[in-house]
XYZ file of C-alpha atoms in Angstrom:
137
model
C -18.811 -7.381 17.577
C -15.706 -9.381 16.410
C -13.422 -7.298 14.230
C -12.373 -9.167 11.298
C -9.119 -7.850 9.191
C -11.709 -6.766 6.063
C -12.885 -4.540 8.778
C -9.652 -2.584 8.586
C -7.597 -3.541 5.740
C -6.498 -0.838 2.717
C -8.700 -1.682 -0.232
C -6.855 0.005 -2.780
C -3.713 -1.795 -2.842
C -0.684 -0.640 -5.205
C 0.442 -3.698 -7.069
C 3.303 -4.304 -9.840
C 2.770 -7.203 -12.799
C 5.529 -10.086 -13.119
C 6.676 -8.537 -16.208
C 7.749 -5.123 -14.441
C 11.238 -3.959 -15.111
C 13.381 -2.653 -11.587
C 12.851 0.713 -12.953
C 9.205 0.321 -12.970
C 8.954 -1.296 -9.679
C 11.693 1.221 -7.814
C 9.894 4.178 -9.565
C 6.315 2.751 -7.711
C 7.891 2.183 -4.721
C 9.635 5.727 -4.041
C 6.907 7.557 -5.180
C 3.927 5.951 -3.054
C 7.002 5.366 -0.234
C 6.606 1.247 0.007
C 9.021 -0.891 1.744
C 7.046 -3.995 -0.754
C 4.794 -4.270 -3.212
C 2.635 -7.521 -4.235
C 3.598 -8.780 -7.626
C 0.288 -10.248 -9.538
C 0.551 -12.102 -12.807
C -1.451 -10.664 -15.409
C -4.504 -11.999 -14.801
C -4.640 -10.136 -11.025
C -3.659 -13.871 -9.558
C -1.325 -12.923 -6.240
C 2.193 -14.169 -6.613
C 3.989 -12.276 -3.608
C 5.871 -9.284 -2.736
C 9.161 -7.864 -3.493
C 10.916 -5.810 -1.322
C 13.099 -2.447 -1.758
C 15.897 -4.717 -0.229
C 15.360 -7.388 -2.866
C 15.507 -4.799 -5.773
C 18.362 -2.962 -4.579
C 20.114 -6.954 -4.635
C 19.237 -7.406 -8.016
C 20.633 -4.211 -9.498
C 23.959 -4.759 -7.626
C 24.341 -8.229 -8.857
C 23.814 -6.429 -12.554
C 20.703 -8.968 -13.242
C 19.523 -8.214 -16.430
C 15.685 -8.173 -16.717
C 15.409 -7.587 -20.052
C 16.073 -11.138 -20.822
C 13.452 -12.419 -19.142
C 11.322 -9.530 -17.415
C 9.785 -12.272 -15.030
C 12.579 -14.362 -14.210
C 14.598 -11.282 -12.453
C 11.788 -10.661 -9.541
C 13.060 -12.163 -6.068
C 9.665 -12.512 -5.097
C 9.023 -13.052 -1.800
C 6.269 -15.509 -0.115
C 4.076 -12.995 2.339
C 1.948 -13.699 5.277
C -1.644 -13.944 3.707
C -5.060 -14.644 4.908
C -8.408 -14.460 3.924
C -10.695 -11.054 4.503
C -13.059 -13.019 7.083
C -10.204 -13.777 9.703
C -10.517 -12.142 13.018
C -8.508 -9.447 13.981
C -7.258 -10.899 17.270
C -5.920 -13.781 15.051
C -4.252 -11.876 12.773
C -2.424 -10.203 15.582
C -1.641 -13.445 16.652
C -0.008 -14.751 12.994
C 1.371 -11.374 12.569
C 3.422 -11.264 16.272
C 3.906 -14.907 15.707
C 6.193 -14.434 12.574
C 7.419 -10.874 13.021
C 5.433 -9.564 10.135
C 4.825 -5.857 9.617
C 1.927 -6.520 7.212
C -0.945 -9.326 5.968
C -2.017 -9.377 2.402
C -5.720 -9.735 2.493
C -6.322 -12.639 -0.353
C -9.397 -14.183 -1.365
C -9.652 -16.796 -4.420
C -6.226 -16.203 -5.231
C -6.904 -12.264 -5.820
C -5.660 -9.428 -3.665
C -8.567 -7.803 -1.677
C -6.587 -5.551 0.707
C -3.525 -5.235 2.941
C -3.549 -4.794 7.010
C -0.072 -3.251 8.284
C 0.832 -3.217 12.136
C -0.229 0.493 12.131
C -3.744 -0.405 10.581
C -4.366 -2.716 13.691
C -3.160 -0.480 16.001
C -4.833 2.486 14.940
C -8.057 0.171 14.879
C -7.548 -0.972 18.435
C -6.798 2.854 19.716
C -9.895 3.958 17.899
C -11.914 0.649 19.732
C -11.106 1.874 23.188
C -8.179 -1.440 23.909
C -6.212 1.137 24.254
C -4.325 -1.361 27.479
C -3.888 -4.010 24.484
C -2.209 -1.602 22.429
C -0.078 0.135 24.799
C 1.577 -3.686 25.534
C 2.387 -3.886 21.961
C 5.034 -1.058 22.145
C 6.954 -2.759 25.975
């Protein structure tokens, strides 16, 4: 059986709206111990991610989020793939792009997220320990 990323993804994804304040985003990230947070439009469309370092840079530079809430966000493009992609292809893409996670997107909407830890855990459970062990070398 070929595993797909939808088989291993976390389907409940914490997101923030594009008009969120820096304080709201920091609060969400701290409360859930997140290093990145997907950003969505008011209608739920996926835009990209904001990282802890991106929020910190804005705060250090004194960016005024009150003037235009959506303009302060340092939104970064993150690796995204559709849910039906094979897990092995996703691993190849993650390694080639040095990515720690994949945002799973279908029809412009977030369906889930897959982290490198999710992939390793699945490989270990599936009995592919030799492959998983080589990822640590």
